[in-house]
Short mmCIF file of C-alpha atoms in Angstrom, two decimals:
data_model
loop_
_atom_site.label_atom_id
_atom_site.label_comp_id
_atom_site.label_asym_id
_atom_site.label_seq_id
_atom_site.Cartn_x
_atom_site.Cartn_y
_atom_site.Cartn_z
CA MET A 1 -16.22 -7.85 -5.63
CA HIS A 2 -17.56 -6.18 -2.53
CA VAL A 3 -19.22 -8.79 -0.46
CA PRO A 4 -22.54 -7.65 1.06
CA ASP A 5 -23.77 -8.56 4.65
CA GLY A 6 -25.47 -11.81 4.50
CA PHE A 7 -23.60 -13.73 1.91
CA ILE A 8 -21.21 -15.27 4.59
CA ASN A 9 -22.56 -16.37 8.03
CA ALA A 10 -21.51 -14.70 11.29
CA PRO A 11 -19.01 -17.25 12.46
CA VAL A 12 -16.96 -17.25 9.24
CA SER A 13 -17.25 -13.59 8.96
CA ALA A 14 -15.90 -13.25 12.49
CA ALA A 15 -13.16 -15.47 11.55
CA ALA A 16 -12.27 -13.46 8.38
CA GLY A 17 -12.35 -10.41 10.44
CA LEU A 18 -9.62 -11.83 12.86
CA VAL A 19 -7.65 -12.84 9.70
CA ALA A 20 -8.11 -9.22 8.35
CA ALA A 21 -7.07 -7.64 11.67
CA GLY A 22 -3.95 -9.84 11.63
CA ALA A 23 -3.06 -8.71 8.20
CA VAL A 24 -3.69 -5.05 9.11
CA ALA A 25 -1.63 -5.42 12.15
CA ALA A 26 1.20 -7.06 10.06
CA GLY A 27 0.81 -4.26 7.46
CA LEU A 28 1.34 -1.61 10.22
CA ARG A 29 4.46 -3.20 11.37
CA GLY A 30 5.80 -3.80 7.97
CA ALA A 31 4.87 -0.47 6.55
CA ARG A 32 7.20 1.22 8.98
CA GLN A 33 10.05 -0.25 6.96
CA GLU A 34 8.57 0.42 3.59
CA LEU A 35 7.55 3.96 4.06
CA GLN A 36 10.05 6.90 3.75
CA GLU A 37 9.24 10.54 4.68
CA ARG A 38 8.65 11.36 0.98
CA THR A 39 6.59 8.32 0.18
CA ALA A 40 4.13 8.45 3.07
CA PRO A 41 2.03 11.01 1.44
CA LEU A 42 2.13 9.05 -1.93
CA ALA A 43 0.67 5.94 -0.14
CA GLY A 44 -2.34 8.01 0.82
CA LEU A 45 -2.46 9.18 -2.97
CA VAL A 46 -2.35 5.45 -3.98
CA ALA A 47 -5.42 4.73 -1.75
CA ALA A 48 -7.37 7.61 -3.26
CA PHE A 49 -6.41 6.64 -6.80
CA ILE A 50 -7.73 3.13 -6.25
CA PHE A 51 -10.79 4.39 -4.71
CA ALA A 52 -11.43 6.48 -7.87
CA VAL A 53 -10.58 3.77 -10.38
CA GLN A 54 -12.87 1.32 -8.50
CA MET A 55 -15.71 3.54 -9.49
CA LEU A 56 -15.08 2.89 -13.17
CA ASN A 57 -16.85 -0.29 -13.89
CA PHE A 58 -15.85 -1.85 -17.34
CA PRO A 59 -17.91 -4.26 -19.41
CA VAL A 60 -16.44 -7.74 -19.37
CA ALA A 61 -19.25 -9.92 -20.84
CA ALA A 62 -22.96 -9.70 -21.68
CA GLY A 63 -24.60 -7.95 -18.73
CA THR A 64 -21.52 -8.09 -16.42
CA SER A 65 -18.97 -5.52 -15.58
CA GLY A 66 -15.77 -5.47 -13.50
CA HIS A 67 -13.61 -3.00 -11.68
CA LEU A 68 -10.02 -2.84 -10.41
CA LEU A 69 -9.32 -4.53 -7.15
CA GLY A 70 -6.04 -2.64 -6.62
CA GLY A 71 -4.08 -5.08 -4.56
CA ALA A 72 -1.42 -5.53 -7.16
CA LEU A 73 -1.13 -1.88 -7.98
CA ALA A 74 -0.66 -0.89 -4.38
CA ALA A 75 1.81 -3.58 -3.56
CA ILE A 76 3.95 -2.77 -6.53
CA LEU A 77 3.84 1.05 -6.00
CA VAL A 78 4.22 1.21 -2.23
CA GLY A 79 5.13 -2.14 -0.99
CA PRO A 80 3.00 -5.17 0.13
CA HIS A 81 2.55 -4.15 3.88
CA THR A 82 1.48 -0.67 2.81
CA GLY A 83 -0.58 -2.13 0.10
CA VAL A 84 -2.76 -4.10 2.43
CA LEU A 85 -3.28 -0.97 4.47
CA CYS A 86 -4.14 1.05 1.26
CA ILE A 87 -7.00 -1.39 0.37
CA ALA A 88 -8.11 -1.59 4.01
CA VAL A 89 -8.56 2.32 3.93
CA VAL A 90 -10.43 2.13 0.64
CA LEU A 91 -12.80 -0.65 1.81
CA LEU A 92 -13.54 1.14 5.25
CA MET A 93 -14.34 4.35 3.37
CA GLN A 94 -16.57 2.57 0.89
CA GLY A 95 -18.37 0.60 3.56
CA VAL A 96 -19.00 3.42 6.02
CA LEU A 97 -19.70 6.36 3.72
CA PHE A 98 -21.03 4.76 0.39
CA ALA A 99 -22.78 1.55 1.75
CA ASP A 100 -20.53 -0.56 -0.75
CA GLY A 101 -19.49 -3.82 0.84
CA GLY A 102 -21.23 -4.93 4.10
CA LEU A 103 -20.03 -3.70 7.49
CA THR A 104 -20.22 -7.20 8.97
CA ALA A 105 -18.30 -8.43 5.92
CA LEU A 106 -15.71 -5.85 6.16
CA GLY A 107 -13.24 -8.55 7.42
CA VAL A 108 -14.25 -10.78 4.54
CA ASN A 109 -13.61 -7.99 2.05
CA ILE A 110 -10.20 -7.02 3.33
CA THR A 111 -9.20 -10.62 3.47
CA VAL A 112 -10.42 -11.34 -0.09
CA MET A 113 -9.94 -8.06 -1.95
CA GLY A 114 -6.90 -6.85 0.09
CA THR A 115 -4.77 -9.54 1.75
CA VAL A 116 -5.21 -12.26 -0.93
CA THR A 117 -4.79 -9.94 -3.86
CA VAL A 118 -1.69 -8.37 -2.33
CA LEU A 119 0.06 -11.63 -1.21
CA VAL A 120 -0.59 -13.34 -4.48
CA ALA A 121 0.30 -10.49 -6.85
CA TYR A 122 3.33 -9.55 -4.96
CA GLY A 123 4.58 -13.10 -4.66
CA ILE A 124 4.23 -13.61 -8.41
CA PHE A 125 5.72 -10.16 -9.17
CA ARG A 126 8.83 -10.78 -7.01
CA GLY A 127 9.28 -14.20 -8.46
CA LEU A 128 9.33 -13.06 -11.98
CA VAL A 129 11.44 -10.06 -11.35
CA ARG A 130 13.97 -12.26 -9.91
CA VAL A 131 14.27 -14.55 -12.98
CA LEU A 132 13.79 -11.97 -15.66
CA PRO A 133 16.42 -9.41 -16.84
CA ARG A 134 16.66 -6.56 -14.48
CA THR A 135 14.94 -3.88 -16.62
CA ARG A 136 11.90 -1.67 -16.61
CA ARG A 137 10.31 -4.02 -19.14
CA SER A 138 10.56 -6.89 -16.80
CA VAL A 139 8.85 -4.93 -14.24
CA THR A 140 5.87 -4.04 -16.45
CA ALA A 141 5.69 -7.62 -17.64
CA ALA A 142 5.73 -9.03 -14.23
CA THR A 143 3.05 -6.39 -13.13
CA PHE A 144 0.77 -7.62 -15.86
CA VAL A 145 0.97 -11.33 -14.93
CA ALA A 146 0.78 -10.69 -11.08
CA SER A 147 -2.33 -8.48 -11.64
CA LEU A 148 -4.11 -10.79 -13.92
CA VAL A 149 -3.70 -13.82 -11.57
CA SER A 150 -4.57 -12.00 -8.31
CA VAL A 151 -8.26 -11.47 -9.39
CA PRO A 152 -9.28 -15.00 -10.12
CA ALA A 153 -7.17 -15.88 -6.93
CA SER A 154 -9.42 -13.49 -4.91
CA ALA A 155 -12.51 -15.03 -6.53
CA ALA A 156 -11.29 -18.36 -5.44
CA ALA A 157 -10.77 -17.12 -1.84
CA PHE A 158 -14.37 -15.90 -1.75
CA THR A 159 -15.49 -19.30 -2.91
CA ALA A 160 -13.57 -20.93 -0.18
CA LEU A 161 -15.30 -18.79 2.42
CA TYR A 162 -18.56 -19.43 0.90
CA ALA A 163 -17.98 -23.14 0.93
CA VAL A 164 -17.64 -23.16 4.78
CA GLY A 165 -19.96 -20.19 5.54
CA GLY A 166 -22.36 -19.56 2.67
CA THR A 167 -25.95 -18.72 3.88
CA THR A 168 -27.63 -20.40 0.92
CA ASP A 169 -27.56 -23.89 -0.41
CA VAL A 170 -25.88 -23.51 -3.90
CA PRO A 171 -23.38 -26.11 -5.01
CA VAL A 172 -19.69 -24.83 -4.38
CA GLY A 173 -18.45 -26.21 -7.70
CA LYS A 174 -20.97 -23.98 -9.62
CA VAL A 175 -20.01 -21.00 -7.61
CA LEU A 176 -16.22 -21.57 -8.05
CA THR A 177 -16.48 -22.12 -11.81
CA ALA A 178 -18.58 -19.03 -12.34
CA MET A 179 -16.51 -16.83 -9.95
CA VAL A 180 -13.27 -17.68 -11.39
CA GLY A 181 -14.49 -17.57 -14.94
CA VAL A 182 -15.79 -14.21 -14.83
CA HIS A 183 -13.04 -12.79 -12.62
CA THR A 184 -10.41 -14.10 -15.07
CA LEU A 185 -11.98 -11.74 -17.65
CA ILE A 186 -12.00 -9.01 -14.96
CA GLY A 187 -8.36 -9.80 -14.37
CA VAL A 188 -7.48 -8.67 -17.86
CA GLY A 189 -8.90 -5.30 -17.15
CA GLU A 190 -7.06 -5.24 -13.89
CA ALA A 191 -3.72 -6.14 -15.62
CA LEU A 192 -4.16 -3.49 -18.23
CA ILE A 193 -5.05 -0.82 -15.78
CA THR A 194 -2.12 -1.68 -13.41
CA THR A 195 0.47 -2.07 -15.91
CA ALA A 196 -0.43 1.30 -17.50
CA THR A 197 -0.31 2.96 -14.09
CA VAL A 198 2.94 1.38 -12.96
CA GLY A 199 4.59 2.04 -16.29
CA ALA A 200 3.46 5.67 -16.32
CA VAL A 201 5.27 6.19 -12.84
CA LEU A 202 8.13 4.17 -13.98
CA ALA A 203 8.59 6.43 -16.94
CA VAL A 204 8.72 9.70 -14.92
CA ARG A 205 9.85 8.60 -11.43
CA PRO A 206 11.11 5.00 -11.21
CA ASP A 207 12.54 5.67 -7.82
CA LEU A 208 9.02 6.13 -6.46
CA VAL A 209 7.96 2.44 -7.49
CA TYR A 210 8.56 0.16 -4.68
CA GLY A 211 8.85 -3.01 -6.92
CA ALA A 212 11.44 -1.42 -9.04
CA ARG A 213 13.90 -0.71 -6.25
CA GLY A 214 17.40 -2.08 -7.19
CA LEU A 215 16.73 -2.61 -10.88
CA THR A 216 20.15 -1.88 -12.08
CA ALA A 217 22.56 -4.78 -11.30
CA PRO A 218 25.94 -3.67 -9.90
CA LEU A 219 28.79 -3.58 -12.49
CA LYS A 220 31.21 -6.28 -12.11
CA LEU A 221 34.85 -6.21 -12.41
CA ARG A 222 37.42 -9.15 -12.79
CA VAL A 223 40.16 -8.88 -10.10
CA GLY A 224 42.58 -11.55 -9.77
CA GLY A 225 40.42 -13.91 -11.71
CA GLU A 226 37.33 -13.25 -9.53
CA LEU A 227 34.30 -11.05 -10.38
CA VAL A 228 33.75 -8.28 -7.63
CA ASP A 229 31.23 -5.41 -7.60
CA ALA A 230 32.68 -2.12 -8.88
CA ALA A 231 32.41 0.87 -6.81
CA PRO A 232 29.02 2.66 -7.73
CA ALA A 233 29.18 6.01 -9.76
CA PRO A 234 28.06 8.99 -7.81
CA VAL A 235 24.45 9.82 -8.47
CA GLU A 236 22.09 12.68 -7.36
CA PRO A 237 20.26 11.42 -4.07
CA VAL A 238 16.72 10.74 -4.90
CA ALA A 239 15.70 11.77 -1.40
CA ALA A 240 16.24 15.46 -2.46
CA ARG A 241 13.86 15.04 -5.35
CA SER A 242 10.42 16.51 -4.66
CA THR A 243 7.35 14.48 -5.04
CA ARG A 244 4.99 17.32 -5.25
CA LYS A 245 4.38 17.23 -8.90
CA VAL A 246 3.68 13.50 -8.71
CA TRP A 247 1.29 13.99 -5.92
CA ILE A 248 -0.60 16.94 -7.50
CA THR A 249 -0.92 15.16 -10.82
CA GLY A 250 -2.09 11.82 -9.07
CA LEU A 251 -4.65 13.76 -7.12
CA ALA A 252 -6.03 15.57 -10.05
CA ALA A 253 -6.12 12.38 -12.14
CA SER A 254 -8.09 10.69 -9.18
CA LEU A 255 -10.49 13.64 -8.96
CA VAL A 256 -11.21 13.72 -12.57
CA LEU A 257 -11.79 9.95 -12.82
CA ALA A 258 -14.10 9.91 -9.64
CA GLY A 259 -15.94 13.19 -10.37
CA PHE A 260 -16.34 13.05 -14.18
CA VAL A 261 -15.28 9.92 -15.88
CA SER A 262 -17.27 7.53 -13.40
CA PHE A 263 -20.53 9.00 -14.83
CA TYR A 264 -19.80 6.89 -18.08
CA ALA A 265 -18.86 3.60 -16.22
CA SER A 266 -20.84 0.48 -16.90
CA ALA A 267 -24.16 0.18 -15.11
CA SER A 268 -24.03 -3.48 -15.33
CA PRO A 269 -23.75 -5.68 -12.35
CA ASP A 270 -20.22 -6.58 -11.35
CA GLY A 271 -18.84 -10.08 -11.22
CA LEU A 272 -20.07 -11.07 -7.83
CA GLU A 273 -23.50 -9.55 -8.16
CA LYS A 274 -24.02 -11.18 -11.55
CA VAL A 275 -22.78 -14.63 -10.29
CA ALA A 276 -24.92 -14.35 -7.06
CA ALA A 277 -27.91 -13.50 -9.20
CA ASP A 278 -27.23 -16.28 -11.66
CA GLN A 279 -26.52 -18.93 -9.11
CA GLY A 280 -29.12 -17.90 -6.58
CA PHE A 281 -26.98 -17.11 -3.52
CA ASP A 282 -27.93 -13.31 -3.57
CA LYS A 283 -31.01 -14.35 -1.60
CA GLY A 284 -28.81 -14.16 1.39
CA ALA A 285 -27.96 -10.49 1.01
CA GLU A 286 -29.15 -8.27 3.86
CA GLU A 287 -29.76 -4.46 3.61
CA HIS A 288 -26.64 -2.43 4.37
CA ALA A 289 -26.40 -0.81 7.77
CA ALA A 290 -25.19 2.32 6.14
CA ALA A 291 -28.03 2.36 3.58
CA GLY A 292 -29.24 5.71 5.02
CA SER A 293 -25.86 7.44 4.49
CA PRO A 294 -26.24 10.77 2.42
CA LEU A 295 -23.58 9.23 0.06
CA ALA A 296 -25.03 5.61 -0.23
CA ASP A 297 -24.64 4.21 -3.76
CA TYR A 298 -22.12 6.94 -4.78
CA GLY A 299 -24.60 9.68 -4.94
CA VAL A 300 -25.41 12.72 -2.80
CA SER A 301 -28.82 12.61 -1.17
CA GLY A 302 -30.95 15.37 -2.17
CA LEU A 303 -29.30 16.11 -5.52
CA THR A 304 -31.67 14.94 -8.53
CA ASP A 305 -28.94 15.58 -11.21
CA ALA A 306 -27.38 12.21 -11.48
CA ARG A 307 -24.12 13.57 -13.07
CA LEU A 308 -23.75 16.20 -10.41
CA SER A 309 -24.70 13.71 -7.61
CA GLY A 310 -22.35 10.97 -8.50
CA GLY A 311 -19.48 13.42 -9.46
CA LEU A 312 -19.71 15.23 -6.16
CA ALA A 313 -19.87 11.92 -4.23
CA GLY A 314 -16.82 10.70 -6.16
CA THR A 315 -14.95 13.88 -5.36
CA ILE A 316 -15.82 13.42 -1.60
CA GLY A 317 -14.71 10.02 -1.51
CA VAL A 318 -11.41 10.75 -3.17
CA ALA A 319 -10.82 13.78 -0.77
CA GLY A 320 -11.69 11.55 2.33
CA THR A 321 -9.58 8.67 1.14
CA VAL A 322 -6.53 10.68 0.57
CA LEU A 323 -6.92 12.64 3.92
CA VAL A 324 -7.45 9.37 5.99
CA GLY A 325 -4.83 7.43 4.02
CA THR A 326 -2.27 10.17 4.32
CA GLY A 327 -3.00 10.61 7.97
CA VAL A 328 -2.68 6.92 8.75
CA PHE A 329 0.63 6.63 6.74
CA ARG A 330 2.21 9.63 8.35
CA ALA A 331 1.39 8.31 11.78
CA VAL A 332 3.01 4.99 10.75
CA ARG A 333 6.02 6.87 9.52
CA ARG A 334 6.31 9.06 12.70
CA ARG A 335 6.07 5.86 14.80
CA ARG A 336 9.09 4.43 12.96
CA GLY A 337 11.02 7.52 13.69
CA ASP A 338 9.90 7.41 17.32
CA ARG A 339 11.15 3.92 17.71
CA ALA A 340 14.55 4.83 15.96
CA ARG A 341 15.01 7.57 18.35
CA GLU A 342 14.28 5.51 21.42
CA THR A 343 17.17 3.00 20.31
CA VAL A 344 19.75 5.71 20.08
#
């Protein structure tokens, strides 16, 4: 649901940019508490994985496709503040290098695809986890529901922005109905992908899933007629466990998805493109400022072989995203360490 330049007017785009800047600033502050030394590189990997999976458009209706938004996945795996930063990194890379999502609409996209999805998904996720039994199955069930709801919520957020800043005269009610309808279907795909990914990490390294921290309820003992927490049994500290295997496996999967599997993705327009064409508000779209990029439209300029061109572009995108993302999150982590030393 990458919003192009021209769909939303300049004043509303600027306002959305301020909202996005505030969300990123809050994310930078909050991520200092969420990120640990061993998880900072994994946050960069999550961003790269989301970039890769977003290249895999899947069919959802006749002539329409969808792809992962990733807000729920990022929030549950690495935390909501870090999740906003992950999506912002992905959108920045896509907009600048691949001409996907307008540059003047970058604030709109971070607000709609990053901030709204993360807030809605993580809010629902935490609410469900609190009332459900404290088990891994509860985490996966909460993940499915949160992911599913986050996508039509994002579509509704776009419609709200269109209602006050749309550049074409199309009834808002029609836009809302069409956007929420198709993105509810896309939300099912989002939920399946997100739940499968979170479940896979839970199965091998539950200590690396932010949303699963503190799953095990403390053992209660009755002392003097009152229930008290029992002393926890000694366990091997998870900080000593290496994340190298997880990082290598995740990076390899991302490269395969973006460099090979993406060739078989659906070529149908995504939800926003289809609704815009059907309802007529695609007439406001403007040419992307980075349309001349050598990687525009996820292909390498000069390569005539579509498979090679798309695969190489996807590989470059994954590599660039993991490098930028890891650099950002390491810097955030170091900033936390510097502040901690200043207070000593």
